[in-house]
Short mmCIF file of N, CA and C in Angstrom, two decimals:
data_model
loop_
_atom_site.label_atom_id
_atom_site.label_comp_id
_atom_site.label_asym_id
_atom_site.label_seq_id
_atom_site.Cartn_x
_atom_site.Cartn_y
_atom_site.Cartn_z
N MET A 1 0.84 -1.18 0.00
CA MET A 1 0.00 0.00 0.00
C MET A 1 0.89 1.24 0.00
N SER A 2 0.64 2.17 -0.89
CA SER A 2 1.44 3.39 -0.98
C SER A 2 0.80 4.49 -0.14
N THR A 3 1.61 5.47 0.24
CA THR A 3 1.10 6.60 1.00
C THR A 3 0.99 7.82 0.10
N VAL A 4 0.11 8.70 0.46
CA VAL A 4 -0.08 9.93 -0.30
C VAL A 4 0.71 11.04 0.41
N ALA A 5 1.51 11.74 -0.35
CA ALA A 5 2.29 12.84 0.23
C ALA A 5 1.38 14.01 0.54
N LEU A 6 1.59 14.63 1.70
CA LEU A 6 0.81 15.81 2.07
C LEU A 6 1.20 17.00 1.20
N GLY A 7 0.23 17.80 0.83
CA GLY A 7 0.49 19.00 0.04
C GLY A 7 0.88 20.19 0.89
N PHE A 8 0.65 20.09 2.21
CA PHE A 8 0.94 21.18 3.12
C PHE A 8 1.60 20.62 4.37
N LEU A 9 2.30 21.49 5.08
CA LEU A 9 2.82 21.08 6.39
C LEU A 9 1.62 20.79 7.28
N PRO A 10 1.74 19.84 8.20
CA PRO A 10 0.58 19.45 9.02
C PRO A 10 0.00 20.56 9.89
N LYS A 11 0.83 21.50 10.32
CA LYS A 11 0.34 22.59 11.18
C LYS A 11 0.69 23.94 10.55
N PRO A 12 -0.23 24.91 10.66
CA PRO A 12 0.10 26.26 10.18
C PRO A 12 1.27 26.85 10.97
N LEU A 13 2.02 27.72 10.34
CA LEU A 13 3.14 28.39 10.99
C LEU A 13 2.81 29.86 11.21
N MET A 14 3.25 30.40 12.35
CA MET A 14 3.11 31.84 12.58
C MET A 14 4.34 32.50 11.96
N ILE A 15 4.09 33.41 11.02
CA ILE A 15 5.17 34.05 10.27
C ILE A 15 4.96 35.57 10.30
N SER A 16 6.02 36.31 10.43
CA SER A 16 5.97 37.77 10.38
C SER A 16 5.69 38.23 8.95
N VAL A 17 4.92 39.30 8.80
CA VAL A 17 4.63 39.83 7.46
C VAL A 17 5.90 40.31 6.77
N ASP A 18 6.94 40.62 7.54
CA ASP A 18 8.21 41.04 6.95
C ASP A 18 8.89 39.90 6.20
N ASN A 19 8.47 38.67 6.46
CA ASN A 19 9.08 37.50 5.83
C ASN A 19 8.23 36.94 4.69
N ILE A 20 7.31 37.76 4.16
CA ILE A 20 6.43 37.34 3.08
C ILE A 20 6.71 38.17 1.83
N LEU A 21 6.89 37.49 0.71
CA LEU A 21 7.05 38.15 -0.59
C LEU A 21 5.76 37.95 -1.38
N PRO A 22 5.05 39.02 -1.75
CA PRO A 22 3.80 38.86 -2.49
C PRO A 22 4.06 38.37 -3.91
N SER A 23 3.10 37.63 -4.45
CA SER A 23 3.23 37.15 -5.82
C SER A 23 2.49 38.06 -6.80
N VAL A 24 1.67 38.96 -6.27
CA VAL A 24 1.00 39.95 -7.11
C VAL A 24 1.08 41.31 -6.42
N LYS A 25 1.00 42.36 -7.21
CA LYS A 25 0.96 43.71 -6.65
C LYS A 25 -0.48 44.17 -6.65
N LEU A 26 -0.96 44.56 -5.49
CA LEU A 26 -2.34 45.04 -5.39
C LEU A 26 -2.44 46.45 -5.96
N ASP A 27 -3.54 46.73 -6.64
CA ASP A 27 -3.78 48.07 -7.17
C ASP A 27 -3.91 49.06 -6.02
N ALA A 28 -3.53 50.29 -6.27
CA ALA A 28 -3.57 51.33 -5.25
C ALA A 28 -4.99 51.55 -4.72
N GLY A 29 -5.99 51.36 -5.54
CA GLY A 29 -7.38 51.60 -5.13
C GLY A 29 -8.09 50.39 -4.56
N VAL A 30 -7.37 49.32 -4.28
CA VAL A 30 -8.01 48.09 -3.82
C VAL A 30 -8.75 48.30 -2.50
N ALA A 31 -8.25 49.16 -1.63
CA ALA A 31 -8.88 49.38 -0.33
C ALA A 31 -10.27 50.00 -0.46
N GLY A 32 -10.58 50.58 -1.60
CA GLY A 32 -11.89 51.17 -1.82
C GLY A 32 -12.90 50.25 -2.46
N THR A 33 -12.50 49.02 -2.77
CA THR A 33 -13.42 48.10 -3.44
C THR A 33 -14.36 47.43 -2.45
N HIS A 34 -15.50 47.03 -2.96
CA HIS A 34 -16.50 46.35 -2.13
C HIS A 34 -15.94 45.03 -1.57
N LYS A 35 -15.28 44.28 -2.41
CA LYS A 35 -14.73 42.98 -1.99
C LYS A 35 -13.73 43.16 -0.84
N TYR A 36 -12.84 44.13 -0.98
CA TYR A 36 -11.84 44.37 0.06
C TYR A 36 -12.51 44.78 1.37
N ARG A 37 -13.49 45.67 1.31
CA ARG A 37 -14.19 46.11 2.52
C ARG A 37 -14.90 44.95 3.20
N GLN A 38 -15.47 44.04 2.40
CA GLN A 38 -16.12 42.86 2.96
C GLN A 38 -15.12 42.00 3.72
N ILE A 39 -13.97 41.76 3.11
CA ILE A 39 -12.93 40.96 3.75
C ILE A 39 -12.44 41.64 5.02
N ARG A 40 -12.13 42.91 4.92
CA ARG A 40 -11.64 43.67 6.08
C ARG A 40 -12.64 43.64 7.22
N ASP A 41 -13.90 43.89 6.93
CA ASP A 41 -14.93 43.93 7.96
C ASP A 41 -15.17 42.55 8.57
N SER A 42 -15.11 41.51 7.76
CA SER A 42 -15.27 40.15 8.26
C SER A 42 -14.15 39.78 9.22
N ILE A 43 -12.92 40.12 8.86
CA ILE A 43 -11.77 39.84 9.73
C ILE A 43 -11.91 40.61 11.04
N ALA A 44 -12.35 41.86 10.96
CA ALA A 44 -12.51 42.67 12.17
C ALA A 44 -13.61 42.10 13.07
N GLU A 45 -14.65 41.55 12.46
CA GLU A 45 -15.81 41.08 13.22
C GLU A 45 -15.60 39.67 13.80
N ILE A 46 -15.10 38.74 12.97
CA ILE A 46 -15.02 37.35 13.45
C ILE A 46 -13.63 36.73 13.33
N GLY A 47 -12.70 37.46 12.76
CA GLY A 47 -11.34 36.92 12.61
C GLY A 47 -11.13 36.28 11.25
N LEU A 48 -9.95 35.74 11.08
CA LEU A 48 -9.58 35.13 9.80
C LEU A 48 -10.19 33.74 9.70
N ILE A 49 -10.93 33.48 8.64
CA ILE A 49 -11.57 32.19 8.44
C ILE A 49 -10.71 31.32 7.52
N GLU A 50 -10.31 31.87 6.40
CA GLU A 50 -9.53 31.12 5.41
C GLU A 50 -8.06 31.49 5.55
N PRO A 51 -7.22 30.52 5.90
CA PRO A 51 -5.80 30.82 6.10
C PRO A 51 -5.11 31.29 4.83
N LEU A 52 -4.02 31.98 5.01
CA LEU A 52 -3.18 32.45 3.91
C LEU A 52 -2.24 31.30 3.53
N VAL A 53 -1.83 31.25 2.27
CA VAL A 53 -1.00 30.15 1.78
C VAL A 53 0.32 30.69 1.25
N VAL A 54 1.41 30.10 1.70
CA VAL A 54 2.75 30.49 1.26
C VAL A 54 3.56 29.25 0.90
N THR A 55 4.65 29.48 0.18
CA THR A 55 5.59 28.39 -0.10
C THR A 55 6.50 28.21 1.10
N ALA A 56 7.25 27.14 1.08
CA ALA A 56 8.29 26.95 2.10
C ALA A 56 9.30 28.09 1.98
N VAL A 57 10.02 28.32 3.04
CA VAL A 57 10.97 29.43 3.07
C VAL A 57 12.05 29.24 2.00
N ASP A 58 12.37 30.32 1.31
CA ASP A 58 13.44 30.31 0.31
C ASP A 58 14.77 30.45 1.04
N ARG A 59 15.68 29.55 0.79
CA ARG A 59 16.95 29.57 1.53
C ARG A 59 17.82 30.78 1.18
N LYS A 60 17.66 31.33 0.00
CA LYS A 60 18.47 32.50 -0.39
C LYS A 60 17.97 33.79 0.26
N THR A 61 16.65 33.98 0.28
CA THR A 61 16.09 35.23 0.79
C THR A 61 15.59 35.12 2.23
N ALA A 62 15.42 33.90 2.72
CA ALA A 62 14.85 33.63 4.04
C ALA A 62 13.41 34.14 4.14
N LYS A 63 12.71 34.16 3.00
CA LYS A 63 11.33 34.64 2.97
C LYS A 63 10.44 33.58 2.33
N HIS A 64 9.14 33.71 2.60
CA HIS A 64 8.13 32.84 2.00
C HIS A 64 7.46 33.59 0.85
N PHE A 65 7.07 32.88 -0.19
CA PHE A 65 6.40 33.46 -1.35
C PHE A 65 4.89 33.28 -1.18
N MET A 66 4.16 34.37 -1.21
CA MET A 66 2.71 34.35 -1.01
C MET A 66 2.00 33.77 -2.21
N LEU A 67 1.16 32.76 -1.99
CA LEU A 67 0.43 32.15 -3.08
C LEU A 67 -1.05 32.54 -3.09
N ASP A 68 -1.64 32.65 -1.92
CA ASP A 68 -3.07 32.97 -1.85
C ASP A 68 -3.36 33.76 -0.59
N GLY A 69 -4.13 34.83 -0.72
CA GLY A 69 -4.56 35.60 0.43
C GLY A 69 -4.06 37.02 0.47
N HIS A 70 -3.74 37.59 -0.68
CA HIS A 70 -3.19 38.95 -0.71
C HIS A 70 -4.13 39.99 -0.11
N LEU A 71 -5.42 39.91 -0.42
CA LEU A 71 -6.37 40.86 0.14
C LEU A 71 -6.52 40.67 1.65
N ARG A 72 -6.56 39.42 2.09
CA ARG A 72 -6.65 39.14 3.53
C ARG A 72 -5.42 39.65 4.25
N LEU A 73 -4.25 39.46 3.65
CA LEU A 73 -3.01 39.95 4.25
C LEU A 73 -3.04 41.47 4.38
N GLN A 74 -3.45 42.15 3.32
CA GLN A 74 -3.52 43.62 3.35
C GLN A 74 -4.51 44.10 4.40
N ALA A 75 -5.67 43.46 4.48
CA ALA A 75 -6.69 43.85 5.46
C ALA A 75 -6.19 43.64 6.88
N MET A 76 -5.48 42.56 7.12
CA MET A 76 -4.97 42.30 8.47
C MET A 76 -3.84 43.27 8.83
N LYS A 77 -3.00 43.60 7.86
CA LYS A 77 -1.95 44.59 8.12
C LYS A 77 -2.58 45.94 8.44
N GLU A 78 -3.64 46.30 7.72
CA GLU A 78 -4.34 47.56 7.96
C GLU A 78 -4.90 47.62 9.39
N GLN A 79 -5.26 46.46 9.93
CA GLN A 79 -5.83 46.39 11.27
C GLN A 79 -4.76 46.23 12.36
N GLY A 80 -3.49 46.28 11.96
CA GLY A 80 -2.43 46.26 12.95
C GLY A 80 -1.84 44.91 13.29
N PHE A 81 -2.18 43.89 12.52
CA PHE A 81 -1.59 42.57 12.74
C PHE A 81 -0.23 42.50 12.04
N PHE A 82 0.75 41.92 12.71
CA PHE A 82 2.08 41.81 12.11
C PHE A 82 2.57 40.37 12.00
N PHE A 83 1.89 39.45 12.66
CA PHE A 83 2.18 38.03 12.58
C PHE A 83 0.88 37.31 12.26
N PHE A 84 0.96 36.32 11.38
CA PHE A 84 -0.22 35.56 10.98
C PHE A 84 0.11 34.09 10.94
N PHE A 85 -0.94 33.27 11.00
CA PHE A 85 -0.78 31.86 10.74
C PHE A 85 -0.91 31.64 9.24
N PHE A 86 0.04 30.93 8.68
CA PHE A 86 0.05 30.62 7.26
C PHE A 86 0.07 29.11 7.07
N ILE A 87 -0.62 28.65 6.05
CA ILE A 87 -0.47 27.27 5.61
C ILE A 87 0.73 27.27 4.67
N VAL A 88 1.65 26.37 4.91
CA VAL A 88 2.86 26.29 4.09
C VAL A 88 2.77 25.07 3.19
N THR A 89 2.79 25.33 1.90
CA THR A 89 2.70 24.24 0.94
C THR A 89 4.03 23.51 0.84
N SER A 90 3.96 22.22 0.67
CA SER A 90 5.18 21.44 0.48
C SER A 90 5.41 21.16 -1.00
N TYR A 91 4.45 21.59 -1.81
CA TYR A 91 4.54 21.38 -3.25
C TYR A 91 4.12 22.66 -3.94
N TYR A 92 4.98 23.25 -4.72
CA TYR A 92 4.67 24.52 -5.37
C TYR A 92 4.35 24.29 -6.83
N GLU A 93 3.12 24.56 -7.19
CA GLU A 93 2.65 24.46 -8.58
C GLU A 93 1.86 25.72 -8.86
N ILE A 94 2.32 26.53 -9.74
CA ILE A 94 1.74 27.86 -10.00
C ILE A 94 0.27 27.79 -10.38
N TYR A 95 -0.18 26.72 -10.99
CA TYR A 95 -1.56 26.66 -11.43
C TYR A 95 -2.50 26.10 -10.36
N THR A 96 -2.00 25.83 -9.20
CA THR A 96 -2.83 25.26 -8.13
C THR A 96 -3.63 26.31 -7.41
N TYR A 97 -3.14 27.52 -7.25
CA TYR A 97 -3.76 28.52 -6.38
C TYR A 97 -4.39 29.66 -7.17
N ASN A 98 -5.68 29.64 -7.30
CA ASN A 98 -6.46 30.76 -7.83
C ASN A 98 -5.79 31.50 -8.98
N ASN A 99 -5.08 30.83 -9.83
CA ASN A 99 -4.40 31.48 -10.95
C ASN A 99 -5.40 31.65 -12.08
N ARG A 100 -5.66 32.87 -12.45
CA ARG A 100 -6.65 33.12 -13.51
C ARG A 100 -5.93 33.52 -14.77
#
């Protein structure tokens, strides 16, 4: 019987926002959008529901590459959070995460 490799580390890691490299640049006006305000208000009211996803730490930069959750990250930074729990993927495939 073969085993299936996990796609993520078994437990989320608490990582400083200073150690995250975004994979997309958010538009300057994103904070004024309805979607962003919904995310921001939801986080303020009940906390983070869907974890942020990053790659394993890059040995050259000592940073993680952000795969999913850019709006949530921005909203949490706006609210004064500097450390977050991230799901760390053990397998990096660019087409796996909300790539449109």
